[in-house]
mmCIF file of C-alpha atoms and ligand atoms in Angstrom:
data_model
loop_
_atom_site.group_PDB
_atom_site.id
_atom_site.type_symbol
_atom_site.label_atom_id
_atom_site.label_comp_id
_atom_site.label_asym_id
_atom_site.label_seq_id
_atom_site.Cartn_x
_atom_site.Cartn_y
_atom_site.Cartn_z
ATOM 1 C CA MET C 1087 145.729 82.077 163.201
ATOM 2 C CA ALA C 1088 143.042 83.417 161.000
ATOM 3 C CA LYS C 1089 144.200 86.464 159.105
ATOM 4 C CA LYS C 1090 142.015 89.457 160.083
ATOM 5 C CA ASP C 1091 141.867 91.962 157.380
ATOM 6 C CA LYS C 1092 139.291 94.505 158.790
ATOM 7 C CA THR C 1093 138.068 95.293 155.319
ATOM 8 C CA LYS C 1094 137.398 91.633 154.818
ATOM 9 C CA GLN C 1095 135.747 88.686 156.340
ATOM 10 C CA ALA C 1096 138.264 86.271 158.051
ATOM 11 C CA PHE C 1097 139.967 83.694 155.935
ATOM 12 C CA GLU C 1098 137.859 80.808 157.211
ATOM 13 C CA THR C 1099 134.734 82.694 156.418
ATOM 14 C CA ARG C 1100 135.914 83.409 152.862
ATOM 15 C CA THR C 1101 136.935 79.696 152.175
ATOM 16 C CA ILE C 1102 133.245 78.914 152.600
ATOM 17 C CA HIS C 1103 131.298 81.904 151.369
ATOM 18 C CA VAL C 1104 133.256 83.702 148.614
ATOM 19 C CA GLY C 1105 132.084 81.905 145.373
ATOM 20 C CA GLY C 1106 129.926 79.669 147.696
ATOM 21 C CA GLU C 1107 126.693 81.581 147.350
ATOM 22 C CA PRO C 1108 123.557 79.543 147.108
ATOM 23 C CA ASP C 1109 122.408 78.749 143.474
ATOM 24 C CA PRO C 1110 120.063 81.682 142.523
ATOM 25 C CA VAL C 1111 117.848 79.404 140.432
ATOM 26 C CA THR C 1112 117.095 76.733 142.933
ATOM 27 C CA GLY C 1113 118.520 77.783 146.266
ATOM 28 C CA ALA C 1114 120.799 74.787 146.434
ATOM 29 C CA ILE C 1115 123.330 75.542 149.166
ATOM 30 C CA MET C 1116 126.093 73.882 147.330
ATOM 31 C CA PRO C 1117 127.011 75.344 143.967
ATOM 32 C CA PRO C 1118 125.897 73.299 140.845
ATOM 33 C CA ILE C 1119 128.420 71.576 138.685
ATOM 34 C CA PHE C 1120 127.928 73.043 135.263
ATOM 35 C CA GLN C 1121 129.143 69.865 133.464
ATOM 36 C CA THR C 1122 128.733 71.342 129.958
ATOM 37 C CA SER C 1123 131.016 71.942 127.108
ATOM 38 C CA THR C 1124 128.945 74.712 125.485
ATOM 39 C CA PHE C 1125 126.176 77.264 126.158
ATOM 40 C CA VAL C 1126 123.160 77.937 124.062
ATOM 41 C CA GLN C 1127 123.043 81.450 122.518
ATOM 42 C CA LYS C 1128 119.749 83.397 121.653
ATOM 43 C CA ALA C 1129 121.157 84.718 118.673
ATOM 44 C CA PRO C 1130 124.698 84.741 117.204
ATOM 45 C CA GLY C 1131 126.926 86.375 119.850
ATOM 46 C CA VAL C 1132 123.926 87.004 122.265
ATOM 47 C CA HIS C 1133 124.623 84.845 125.447
ATOM 48 C CA GLN C 1134 124.603 85.202 129.127
ATOM 49 C CA GLY C 1135 128.392 85.535 129.679
ATOM 50 C CA TYR C 1136 129.419 82.014 128.832
ATOM 51 C CA GLU C 1137 129.953 80.511 125.366
ATOM 52 C CA TYR C 1138 132.306 77.445 125.685
ATOM 53 C CA THR C 1139 133.831 75.792 128.661
ATOM 54 C CA ARG C 1140 137.470 76.134 127.438
ATOM 55 C CA SER C 1141 137.012 79.889 127.772
ATOM 56 C CA HIS C 1142 134.675 80.135 130.777
ATOM 57 C CA ASN C 1143 132.629 77.920 133.050
ATOM 58 C CA PRO C 1144 130.361 79.167 135.898
ATOM 59 C CA THR C 1145 131.764 76.463 138.340
ATOM 60 C CA ARG C 1146 135.249 77.564 137.542
ATOM 61 C CA THR C 1147 134.303 81.333 137.916
ATOM 62 C CA ARG C 1148 133.049 80.527 141.347
ATOM 63 C CA LEU C 1149 136.515 78.851 142.284
ATOM 64 C CA GLU C 1150 138.438 81.668 140.838
ATOM 65 C CA GLU C 1151 136.470 84.211 142.913
ATOM 66 C CA CYS C 1152 137.277 82.368 146.022
ATOM 67 C CA LEU C 1153 140.991 81.777 145.314
ATOM 68 C CA ALA C 1154 141.575 85.419 144.397
ATOM 69 C CA SER C 1155 140.036 86.433 147.809
ATOM 70 C CA LEU C 1156 142.149 83.915 149.775
ATOM 71 C CA GLU C 1157 145.362 85.326 148.211
ATOM 72 C CA ASN C 1158 144.311 88.886 148.682
ATOM 73 C CA ALA C 1159 144.358 89.274 144.944
ATOM 74 C CA LYS C 1160 141.983 90.951 142.502
ATOM 75 C CA TYR C 1161 142.006 88.132 139.911
ATOM 76 C CA SER C 1162 142.733 84.602 139.523
ATOM 77 C CA THR C 1163 143.017 82.115 136.607
ATOM 78 C CA VAL C 1164 142.438 78.442 137.268
ATOM 79 C CA THR C 1165 144.295 75.995 134.976
ATOM 80 C CA ALA C 1166 144.468 72.362 134.348
ATOM 81 C CA SER C 1167 147.608 71.754 136.426
ATOM 82 C CA GLY C 1168 150.240 73.593 138.405
ATOM 83 C CA LEU C 1169 152.553 73.373 135.447
ATOM 84 C CA SER C 1170 150.071 74.639 132.840
ATOM 85 C CA ALA C 1171 149.871 77.673 135.042
ATOM 86 C CA ALA C 1172 153.621 78.043 134.823
ATOM 87 C CA MET C 1173 153.333 77.451 131.072
ATOM 88 C CA LEU C 1174 150.816 80.476 130.677
ATOM 89 C CA VAL C 1175 153.415 82.605 132.457
ATOM 90 C CA MET C 1176 156.205 81.435 129.977
ATOM 91 C CA HIS C 1177 153.961 82.308 126.993
ATOM 92 C CA LEU C 1178 152.939 85.559 128.482
ATOM 93 C CA LEU C 1179 156.644 86.805 128.549
ATOM 94 C CA PRO C 1180 157.893 88.238 125.268
ATOM 95 C CA LYS C 1181 160.514 86.053 123.442
ATOM 96 C CA GLY C 1182 164.053 86.466 124.873
ATOM 97 C CA SER C 1183 162.977 87.455 128.204
ATOM 98 C CA ARG C 1184 165.450 87.062 131.094
ATOM 99 C CA ILE C 1185 164.107 84.958 133.992
ATOM 100 C CA LEU C 1186 165.913 84.667 137.304
ATOM 101 C CA VAL C 1187 164.914 81.385 139.079
ATOM 102 C CA GLY C 1188 165.562 80.049 142.522
ATOM 103 C CA ASP C 1189 168.026 77.028 142.279
ATOM 104 C CA ASP C 1190 165.710 74.615 144.178
ATOM 105 C CA VAL C 1191 162.299 74.513 142.351
ATOM 106 C CA TYR C 1192 160.003 71.566 141.758
ATOM 107 C CA GLY C 1193 161.686 69.146 139.282
ATOM 108 C CA GLY C 1194 158.898 69.514 136.737
ATOM 109 C CA THR C 1195 159.245 73.269 136.776
ATOM 110 C CA TYR C 1196 163.058 72.911 136.274
ATOM 111 C CA ARG C 1197 162.443 70.488 133.416
ATOM 112 C CA MET C 1198 159.923 73.019 131.772
ATOM 113 C CA PHE C 1199 162.398 75.856 131.942
ATOM 114 C CA THR C 1200 165.468 73.950 130.884
ATOM 115 C CA THR C 1201 163.961 71.482 128.228
ATOM 116 C CA ILE C 1202 160.901 73.379 126.849
ATOM 117 C CA PHE C 1203 161.347 77.077 127.149
ATOM 118 C CA HIS C 1204 165.059 77.350 127.227
ATOM 119 C CA GLU C 1205 164.982 78.287 123.481
ATOM 120 C CA ARG C 1206 162.407 81.012 124.029
ATOM 121 C CA HIS C 1207 163.837 82.673 127.164
ATOM 122 C CA GLU C 1208 167.075 82.971 129.079
ATOM 123 C CA PHE C 1209 167.017 81.421 132.510
ATOM 124 C CA LYS C 1210 169.552 81.897 135.349
ATOM 125 C CA PHE C 1211 169.310 79.666 138.446
ATOM 126 C CA ILE C 1212 170.624 81.140 141.875
ATOM 127 C CA ASP C 1213 170.427 80.577 145.562
ATOM 128 C CA THR C 1214 167.966 83.230 146.571
ATOM 129 C CA THR C 1215 168.331 82.478 150.294
ATOM 130 C CA ASP C 1216 171.320 84.950 150.049
ATOM 131 C CA THR C 1217 169.273 88.186 149.989
ATOM 132 C CA LYS C 1218 172.305 90.477 149.310
ATOM 133 C CA GLN C 1219 173.486 88.342 146.487
ATOM 134 C CA THR C 1220 170.071 87.898 145.058
ATOM 135 C CA GLN C 1221 169.541 91.783 144.988
ATOM 136 C CA LYS C 1222 172.884 92.183 143.181
ATOM 137 C CA GLU C 1223 171.959 89.572 140.657
ATOM 138 C CA ILE C 1224 168.581 91.377 139.942
ATOM 139 C CA ALA C 1225 170.478 94.629 139.560
ATOM 140 C CA GLU C 1226 172.821 93.176 137.097
ATOM 141 C CA PHE C 1227 170.778 90.699 135.206
ATOM 142 C CA LYS C 1228 167.638 92.892 135.103
ATOM 143 C CA PRO C 1229 165.362 89.952 134.448
ATOM 144 C CA ALA C 1230 161.712 90.552 133.244
ATOM 145 C CA LEU C 1231 160.701 87.971 135.951
ATOM 146 C CA VAL C 1232 162.022 86.588 139.241
ATOM 147 C CA TRP C 1233 160.595 83.116 139.875
ATOM 148 C CA LEU C 1234 160.633 82.098 143.442
ATOM 149 C CA GLU C 1235 159.543 79.074 145.484
ATOM 150 C CA SER C 1236 159.435 79.892 149.125
ATOM 151 C CA PRO C 1237 159.670 77.446 150.785
ATOM 152 C CA THR C 1238 161.411 75.371 148.051
ATOM 153 C CA ASN C 1239 160.645 71.922 147.047
ATOM 154 C CA PRO C 1240 162.279 69.821 148.551
ATOM 155 C CA LEU C 1241 164.931 71.607 150.579
ATOM 156 C CA LEU C 1242 162.430 74.057 152.249
ATOM 157 C CA LYS C 1243 164.753 77.061 151.662
ATOM 158 C CA LEU C 1244 163.123 80.369 152.183
ATOM 159 C CA THR C 1245 163.552 83.711 150.277
ATOM 160 C CA ASP C 1246 163.035 87.113 151.851
ATOM 161 C CA ILE C 1247 160.283 88.055 149.414
ATOM 162 C CA LYS C 1248 159.928 91.619 150.559
ATOM 163 C CA SER C 1249 163.671 92.310 150.095
ATOM 164 C CA VAL C 1250 163.746 90.663 146.628
ATOM 165 C CA VAL C 1251 160.614 92.536 145.454
ATOM 166 C CA ALA C 1252 162.213 95.826 146.536
ATOM 167 C CA ALA C 1253 165.300 95.077 144.389
ATOM 168 C CA ALA C 1254 163.102 93.836 141.480
ATOM 169 C CA LYS C 1255 161.001 97.071 141.645
ATOM 170 C CA LYS C 1256 164.208 99.152 141.001
ATOM 171 C CA VAL C 1257 164.819 97.429 137.733
ATOM 172 C CA LYS C 1258 161.084 96.958 136.781
ATOM 173 C CA SER C 1259 161.274 93.143 137.141
ATOM 174 C CA GLN C 1260 158.030 91.262 138.036
ATOM 175 C CA VAL C 1261 158.097 88.739 141.010
ATOM 176 C CA LEU C 1262 156.281 85.485 140.937
ATOM 177 C CA VAL C 1263 156.061 83.279 144.075
ATOM 178 C CA ASP C 1264 154.964 79.522 143.818
ATOM 179 C CA ASN C 1265 153.192 79.475 147.088
ATOM 180 C CA THR C 1266 152.126 75.789 146.819
ATOM 181 C CA PHE C 1267 153.826 74.639 150.042
ATOM 182 C CA MET C 1268 152.308 77.258 152.279
ATOM 183 C CA SER C 1269 149.002 77.485 150.713
ATOM 184 C CA PRO C 1270 147.195 80.971 151.068
ATOM 185 C CA TYR C 1271 146.614 80.152 154.701
ATOM 186 C CA PHE C 1272 150.131 80.422 155.861
ATOM 187 C CA GLN C 1273 151.574 82.944 153.479
ATOM 188 C CA ASN C 1274 150.257 85.695 151.017
ATOM 189 C CA PRO C 1275 153.133 86.876 148.827
ATOM 190 C CA MET C 1276 150.930 89.538 147.263
ATOM 191 C CA ASP C 1277 150.947 91.303 150.707
ATOM 192 C CA LEU C 1278 154.806 91.187 150.478
ATOM 193 C CA GLY C 1279 154.692 92.816 147.104
ATOM 194 C CA ALA C 1280 154.745 90.080 144.624
ATOM 195 C CA ASP C 1281 153.084 90.567 141.252
ATOM 196 C CA LEU C 1282 152.002 86.987 140.738
ATOM 197 C CA VAL C 1283 151.269 83.927 142.947
ATOM 198 C CA LEU C 1284 151.186 80.442 141.618
ATOM 199 C CA HIS C 1285 149.720 77.251 143.187
ATOM 200 C CA SER C 1286 149.580 73.724 142.262
ATOM 201 C CA MET C 1287 146.012 73.379 143.494
ATOM 202 C CA THR C 1288 146.693 69.552 143.267
ATOM 203 C CA LYS C 1289 148.311 69.991 146.724
ATOM 204 C CA TYR C 1290 146.875 71.791 149.852
ATOM 205 C CA ILE C 1291 144.286 73.955 148.058
ATOM 206 C CA ASN C 1292 142.292 70.884 147.036
ATOM 207 C CA GLY C 1293 143.778 68.677 149.766
ATOM 208 C CA HIS C 1294 142.194 65.303 148.993
ATOM 209 C CA SER C 1295 144.642 63.971 146.310
ATOM 210 C CA ASP C 1296 141.753 63.489 143.754
ATOM 211 C CA VAL C 1297 142.380 66.450 141.466
ATOM 212 C CA VAL C 1298 145.204 67.982 139.451
ATOM 213 C CA GLY C 1299 144.939 71.784 138.980
ATOM 214 C CA GLY C 1300 146.734 75.041 139.064
ATOM 215 C CA VAL C 1301 146.016 78.705 139.697
ATOM 216 C CA LEU C 1302 147.595 82.085 139.153
ATOM 217 C CA MET C 1303 146.657 85.110 141.279
ATOM 218 C CA TYR C 1304 147.343 88.944 140.483
ATOM 219 C CA ASN C 1305 146.004 92.394 140.698
ATOM 220 C CA ASP C 1306 146.409 93.675 137.199
ATOM 221 C CA LYS C 1307 143.437 93.754 134.919
ATOM 222 C CA LYS C 1308 145.532 93.632 131.774
ATOM 223 C CA LEU C 1309 147.113 90.405 132.983
ATOM 224 C CA ASN C 1310 143.599 88.972 133.512
ATOM 225 C CA GLN C 1311 142.772 89.712 129.896
ATOM 226 C CA GLU C 1312 146.118 88.303 128.673
ATOM 227 C CA PHE C 1313 145.842 85.084 130.796
ATOM 228 C CA PHE C 1314 142.234 84.693 129.491
ATOM 229 C CA ARG C 1315 143.420 85.070 125.875
ATOM 230 C CA LEU C 1316 146.385 82.537 126.455
ATOM 231 C CA GLN C 1317 144.179 79.946 128.276
ATOM 232 C CA ASN C 1318 141.521 80.252 125.546
ATOM 233 C CA SER C 1319 144.165 79.978 122.762
ATOM 234 C CA ILE C 1320 146.314 77.235 124.168
ATOM 235 C CA GLY C 1321 143.632 75.378 125.950
ATOM 236 C CA PRO C 1322 144.677 74.115 129.444
ATOM 237 C CA CYS C 1323 141.483 74.658 131.169
ATOM 238 C CA GLN C 1324 140.205 72.621 134.298
ATOM 239 C CA SER C 1325 136.978 70.635 133.916
ATOM 240 C CA PRO C 1326 133.965 71.821 135.773
ATOM 241 C CA PHE C 1327 133.899 68.750 137.914
ATOM 242 C CA ASP C 1328 137.459 69.115 139.088
ATOM 243 C CA SER C 1329 136.818 72.898 139.876
ATOM 244 C CA TRP C 1330 133.871 71.721 141.915
ATOM 245 C CA LEU C 1331 135.882 69.372 143.802
ATOM 246 C CA VAL C 1332 138.541 72.014 144.672
ATOM 247 C CA LEU C 1333 135.629 74.383 145.735
ATOM 248 C CA ARG C 1334 134.587 71.587 148.111
ATOM 249 C CA GLY C 1335 138.126 70.846 149.348
ATOM 250 C CA LEU C 1336 138.925 74.523 149.979
ATOM 251 C CA LYS C 1337 136.189 74.805 152.570
ATOM 252 C CA THR C 1338 138.354 73.043 155.157
ATOM 253 C CA LEU C 1339 141.685 74.637 154.145
ATOM 254 C CA ALA C 1340 142.262 76.488 157.408
ATOM 255 C CA VAL C 1341 141.454 73.649 159.574
ATOM 256 C CA ARG C 1342 143.482 71.116 157.559
ATOM 257 C CA MET C 1343 146.527 73.472 157.510
ATOM 258 C CA ARG C 1344 146.475 73.961 161.301
ATOM 259 C CA ALA C 1345 146.275 70.161 161.701
ATOM 260 C CA HIS C 1346 149.066 69.500 159.020
ATOM 261 C CA GLU C 1347 151.305 71.980 160.978
ATOM 262 C CA GLN C 1348 150.616 70.542 164.464
ATOM 263 C CA GLY C 1349 151.523 67.031 163.225
ATOM 264 C CA ALA C 1350 154.604 68.200 161.282
ATOM 265 C CA MET C 1351 155.932 70.165 164.252
ATOM 266 C CA LYS C 1352 155.760 67.023 166.394
ATOM 267 C CA ILE C 1353 157.182 64.778 163.835
ATOM 268 C CA ALA C 1354 160.102 67.112 162.901
ATOM 269 C CA LYS C 1355 161.018 67.361 166.683
ATOM 270 C CA TRP C 1356 160.798 63.674 166.919
ATOM 271 C CA LEU C 1357 162.964 63.034 163.913
ATOM 272 C CA GLU C 1358 165.582 65.638 165.167
ATOM 273 C CA ALA C 1359 166.119 63.534 168.188
ATOM 274 C CA HIS C 1360 166.367 60.188 166.174
ATOM 275 C CA LYS C 1361 169.729 58.540 166.103
ATOM 276 C CA GLN C 1362 169.427 57.421 162.438
ATOM 277 C CA VAL C 1363 168.641 60.839 161.254
ATOM 278 C CA GLU C 1364 171.504 63.130 160.165
ATOM 279 C CA ARG C 1365 169.561 66.443 159.818
ATOM 280 C CA VAL C 1366 165.905 67.619 159.685
ATOM 281 C CA VAL C 1367 164.820 70.569 157.664
ATOM 282 C CA TYR C 1368 161.474 72.115 158.852
ATOM 283 C CA PRO C 1369 160.927 75.855 159.025
ATOM 284 C CA GLY C 1370 159.311 75.596 162.330
ATOM 285 C CA LEU C 1371 162.458 74.101 163.987
ATOM 286 C CA LYS C 1372 164.949 76.512 165.748
ATOM 287 C CA SER C 1373 167.554 74.718 163.842
ATOM 288 C CA HIS C 1374 166.338 75.826 160.476
ATOM 289 C CA PRO C 1375 168.812 78.379 159.281
ATOM 290 C CA GLN C 1376 165.938 80.822 158.289
ATOM 291 C CA HIS C 1377 163.650 80.054 161.204
ATOM 292 C CA ALA C 1378 163.528 83.966 162.005
ATOM 293 C CA LEU C 1379 162.488 84.722 158.496
ATOM 294 C CA ALA C 1380 159.942 81.996 158.566
ATOM 295 C CA LYS C 1381 158.302 83.480 161.581
ATOM 296 C CA LYS C 1382 158.495 87.046 159.943
ATOM 297 C CA GLN C 1383 157.040 86.210 156.572
ATOM 298 C CA MET C 1384 154.708 83.301 157.102
ATOM 299 C CA SER C 1385 151.933 82.787 159.668
ATOM 300 C CA GLY C 1386 152.816 79.069 160.188
ATOM 301 C CA PHE C 1387 155.306 76.499 159.079
ATOM 302 C CA GLY C 1388 153.219 74.025 156.985
ATOM 303 C CA GLY C 1389 153.213 70.328 156.837
ATOM 304 C CA MET C 1390 156.230 69.512 154.734
ATOM 305 C CA ILE C 1391 159.334 68.056 156.276
ATOM 306 C CA THR C 1392 162.711 67.118 154.609
ATOM 307 C CA PHE C 1393 165.238 64.996 156.361
ATOM 308 C CA PHE C 1394 168.650 63.371 155.644
ATOM 309 C CA ILE C 1395 168.845 59.790 156.749
ATOM 310 C CA LYS C 1396 172.143 58.507 157.970
ATOM 311 C CA GLY C 1397 173.601 56.525 154.934
ATOM 312 C CA GLY C 1398 172.652 56.710 151.339
ATOM 313 C CA VAL C 1399 170.298 55.137 148.786
ATOM 314 C CA LYS C 1400 170.433 51.626 150.414
ATOM 315 C CA GLU C 1401 169.349 53.000 153.958
ATOM 316 C CA SER C 1402 166.719 55.433 152.216
ATOM 317 C CA LYS C 1403 165.101 52.377 150.421
ATOM 318 C CA SER C 1404 165.077 50.175 153.499
ATOM 319 C CA PHE C 1405 163.351 52.895 155.412
ATOM 320 C CA LEU C 1406 160.768 53.534 152.711
ATOM 321 C CA LYS C 1407 160.146 49.643 152.439
ATOM 322 C CA GLY C 1408 159.260 49.557 156.201
ATOM 323 C CA LEU C 1409 156.528 52.204 155.954
ATOM 324 C CA LYS C 1410 152.765 51.448 155.814
ATOM 325 C CA LEU C 1411 150.943 54.533 156.649
ATOM 326 C CA PHE C 1412 153.132 56.991 154.791
ATOM 327 C CA ALA C 1413 152.377 55.997 151.220
ATOM 328 C CA LEU C 1414 155.391 55.974 148.839
ATOM 329 C CA ALA C 1415 154.060 58.488 146.200
ATOM 330 C CA GLU C 1416 154.898 61.751 144.337
ATOM 331 C CA SER C 1417 152.711 64.801 145.408
ATOM 332 C CA LEU C 1418 151.889 66.286 148.739
ATOM 333 C CA GLY C 1419 149.281 68.286 150.687
ATOM 334 C CA GLY C 1420 146.522 65.646 150.944
ATOM 335 C CA VAL C 1421 144.793 64.384 154.089
ATOM 336 C CA GLU C 1422 146.929 61.184 153.812
ATOM 337 C CA SER C 1423 150.607 61.115 154.636
ATOM 338 C CA LEU C 1424 153.017 60.609 151.826
ATOM 339 C CA VAL C 1425 156.706 59.958 151.585
ATOM 340 C CA GLU C 1426 159.105 60.208 148.742
ATOM 341 C CA HIS C 1427 162.715 60.147 147.599
ATOM 342 C CA PRO C 1428 163.200 63.377 145.560
ATOM 343 C CA ALA C 1429 166.437 62.289 143.729
ATOM 344 C CA ILE C 1430 164.718 59.250 142.290
ATOM 345 C CA MET C 1431 161.113 60.594 142.047
ATOM 346 C CA THR C 1432 159.997 64.174 141.969
ATOM 347 C CA HIS C 1433 163.492 65.697 141.077
ATOM 348 C CA ALA C 1434 164.913 62.882 138.843
ATOM 349 C CA SER C 1435 164.594 65.411 135.936
ATOM 350 C CA VAL C 1436 167.257 67.664 137.607
ATOM 351 C CA PRO C 1437 170.729 66.327 136.536
ATOM 352 C CA LYS C 1438 172.592 64.630 139.350
ATOM 353 C CA LYS C 1439 175.412 67.221 139.199
ATOM 354 C CA VAL C 1440 172.915 70.071 139.677
ATOM 355 C CA ARG C 1441 171.095 68.144 142.363
ATOM 356 C CA GLU C 1442 174.321 67.668 144.358
ATOM 357 C CA SER C 1443 175.438 71.151 143.934
ATOM 358 C CA ILE C 1444 172.340 72.333 145.864
ATOM 359 C CA GLY C 1445 172.410 69.637 148.492
ATOM 360 C CA LEU C 1446 169.737 67.467 147.127
ATOM 361 C CA THR C 1447 171.437 64.272 147.889
ATOM 362 C CA ASP C 1448 170.542 60.614 147.775
ATOM 363 C CA ASN C 1449 169.837 60.343 151.542
ATOM 364 C CA LEU C 1450 167.172 62.949 151.314
ATOM 365 C CA ILE C 1451 163.628 61.955 152.153
ATOM 366 C CA ARG C 1452 160.569 64.179 151.942
ATOM 367 C CA LEU C 1453 157.408 63.806 154.064
ATOM 368 C CA SER C 1454 153.926 65.248 153.551
ATOM 369 C CA VAL C 1455 152.396 64.872 156.983
ATOM 370 C CA GLY C 1456 148.748 64.108 156.662
ATOM 371 C CA LEU C 1457 145.895 64.228 159.112
ATOM 372 C CA GLU C 1458 146.164 60.737 160.691
ATOM 373 C CA ASP C 1459 146.870 60.283 164.320
ATOM 374 C CA ILE C 1460 150.366 61.504 165.209
ATOM 375 C CA ASP C 1461 151.254 58.570 167.466
ATOM 376 C CA ASP C 1462 150.263 56.154 164.546
ATOM 377 C CA LEU C 1463 152.443 58.196 162.130
ATOM 378 C CA ILE C 1464 155.472 58.130 164.458
ATOM 379 C CA ASN C 1465 155.092 54.448 165.027
ATOM 380 C CA ASP C 1466 155.001 54.029 161.297
ATOM 381 C CA LEU C 1467 158.272 55.996 160.920
ATOM 382 C CA GLU C 1468 159.971 54.009 163.725
ATOM 383 C CA ASN C 1469 159.065 50.854 161.805
ATOM 384 C CA GLY C 1470 160.773 52.322 158.791
ATOM 385 C CA PHE C 1471 163.970 53.026 160.668
ATOM 386 C CA LYS C 1472 163.899 49.405 162.028
ATOM 387 C CA GLN C 1473 163.511 47.897 158.544
ATOM 388 C CA LYS C 1474 166.758 46.096 157.227
HETATM 389 O O1 P1T Q 137 151.650 68.684 139.479
HETATM 390 P P1 P1T Q 137 151.205 70.093 139.037
HETATM 391 O O2 P1T Q 137 149.694 70.287 139.632
HETATM 392 O O3 P1T Q 137 151.269 70.409 137.633
HETATM 393 O O4 P1T Q 137 151.979 71.128 139.845
HETATM 394 C C1 P1T Q 137 153.385 71.325 139.606
HETATM 395 C C2 P1T Q 137 154.048 72.003 140.888
HETATM 396 C C3 P1T Q 137 154.347 73.252 140.798
HETATM 397 N N1 P1T Q 137 154.902 73.879 142.039
HETATM 398 C C4 P1T Q 137 155.237 73.152 143.096
HETATM 399 C C5 P1T Q 137 155.995 73.736 144.131
HETATM 400 C C6 P1T Q 137 155.081 71.672 143.033
HETATM 401 O O5 P1T Q 137 155.445 71.051 144.187
HETATM 402 C C7 P1T Q 137 154.416 71.134 141.981
HETATM 403 C C8 P1T Q 137 154.058 69.776 141.978
HETATM 404 N N2 P1T Q 137 154.925 68.871 142.763
HETATM 405 C C9 P1T Q 137 154.874 67.546 142.866
HETATM 406 C C10 P1T Q 137 154.090 66.805 142.151
HETATM 407 C C11 P1T Q 137 155.675 66.991 143.963
HETATM 408 O O6 P1T Q 137 155.422 65.822 144.408
HETATM 409 O O7 P1T Q 137 156.591 67.589 144.438
#
C-alpha cells in the first residue's frame, strides 16, 4: 500500500526520517523537545533563525517538514488545533469572499463558518457528491474558495476532487480539502490538484488521543509567508511538546492506518449483516454509493464507519450504554475505539433542520475503529445491540 513516488523515499520511510534526523549537537536519535518560549540573540536582531516560539520553534519545524512531505506539498503550517488551521484560512481570504462548502462538514467547522465568519464572508453549502451540480455552482457562484471534506464527517460522503478542481480552475477558485478522515496515508488531495490540504492532527496523524493540533499543507511560497504572518499575528501556535508528541505518533501512521482499515472493513461487513442495523456507510463496502470513486481517488478506505440503527434516540442510547470497549467520546483516529452520537455530540451545533435535510438523523452512530482485537470489538458491539 505504500505510495511509491520514484523521486522520493516511500511513505513509511518519510514518516520516520523526514524531520527525524539525529540531533546534530549530541547525536540523540530522537529529536530534542525545544521546550522554550524564547531564544537568546547575540545582538539585537542577530539570531540563529529562531526568536520566539509563537513564531517558530525547531521541534515544530521538524514536524512541518515531515507533514509537508507526507502530503506531497512544499510547505506546511502547524497550528494549535484543526479549527485554528481553518481560522487562518478564513483570515487569509479578503473580506467579502465567497466560499462554497460541502453540506456535511464537521460540526465545529460549520459553527465557525455560520456564527463567527458569516459576517466577513459569504458561505454557500451544497451537496458536493453531485459532481455536475457542483461544477455548475462553481461556474455560477465563482467562489474564492471551495471547501471540501472527503470523506465527510459523519456521513462519509465523497467528492470527486479532480473534477471539482477542474471546474474551480476555470473561474480561478482555490480548492481546500480537509483530509482528516483519510490521513495522508490513504489520500493525497494535492496530487488531485487541490491548492490546500487541512488536517486535524488531533486524529489519525497523532493517533494517540493525547494532543490537539492542526496543519495546513500547500505549494505556494507566498501562502507560506502569509500563514506565517497570520499565525504570528493571531497566535494559535502549537506547543513544542505537543509537536514532539505528533512527531512521535507519526512514525507509525502507515501501520496504524492499515490496521484501522482492516478492522473497519470487518466490522462494517458484520454490521451490514446485523438485523438491528438499518444501513451501514463505509467507503470500502460495495453498497457505498460512491465505492467506485473511493477506489479511484483513495488508496484505502480508512477506519471510520457510520451506521443507522433501527429505531431512534432511545435505541441509540441503549446501544451506547451497552458498550464497554468502544468509549463514548467525541474525536476519532486514536488507537482506542470510540463511538459517538453525532446529532447529540459532534454535530449538535448544526441546527436540527439542517441535520435532517442532509440525512444526519437521530439514529446515526459513528464508530472510530481502533487497534484492539477485532473479535473483542465485535463482541462489544453485540453487547450494545443486546442492551435494553
Ligand atoms: O478538534 P480540532 O483539532 O480543532 O479539529 C477540528 C476538525 C476539523 N476537521 C474535521 C474533519 C474534524 O473531524 C475535526 C474535529 N472533529 C471531531 C472532534 C469529531 O469528533 O468529529
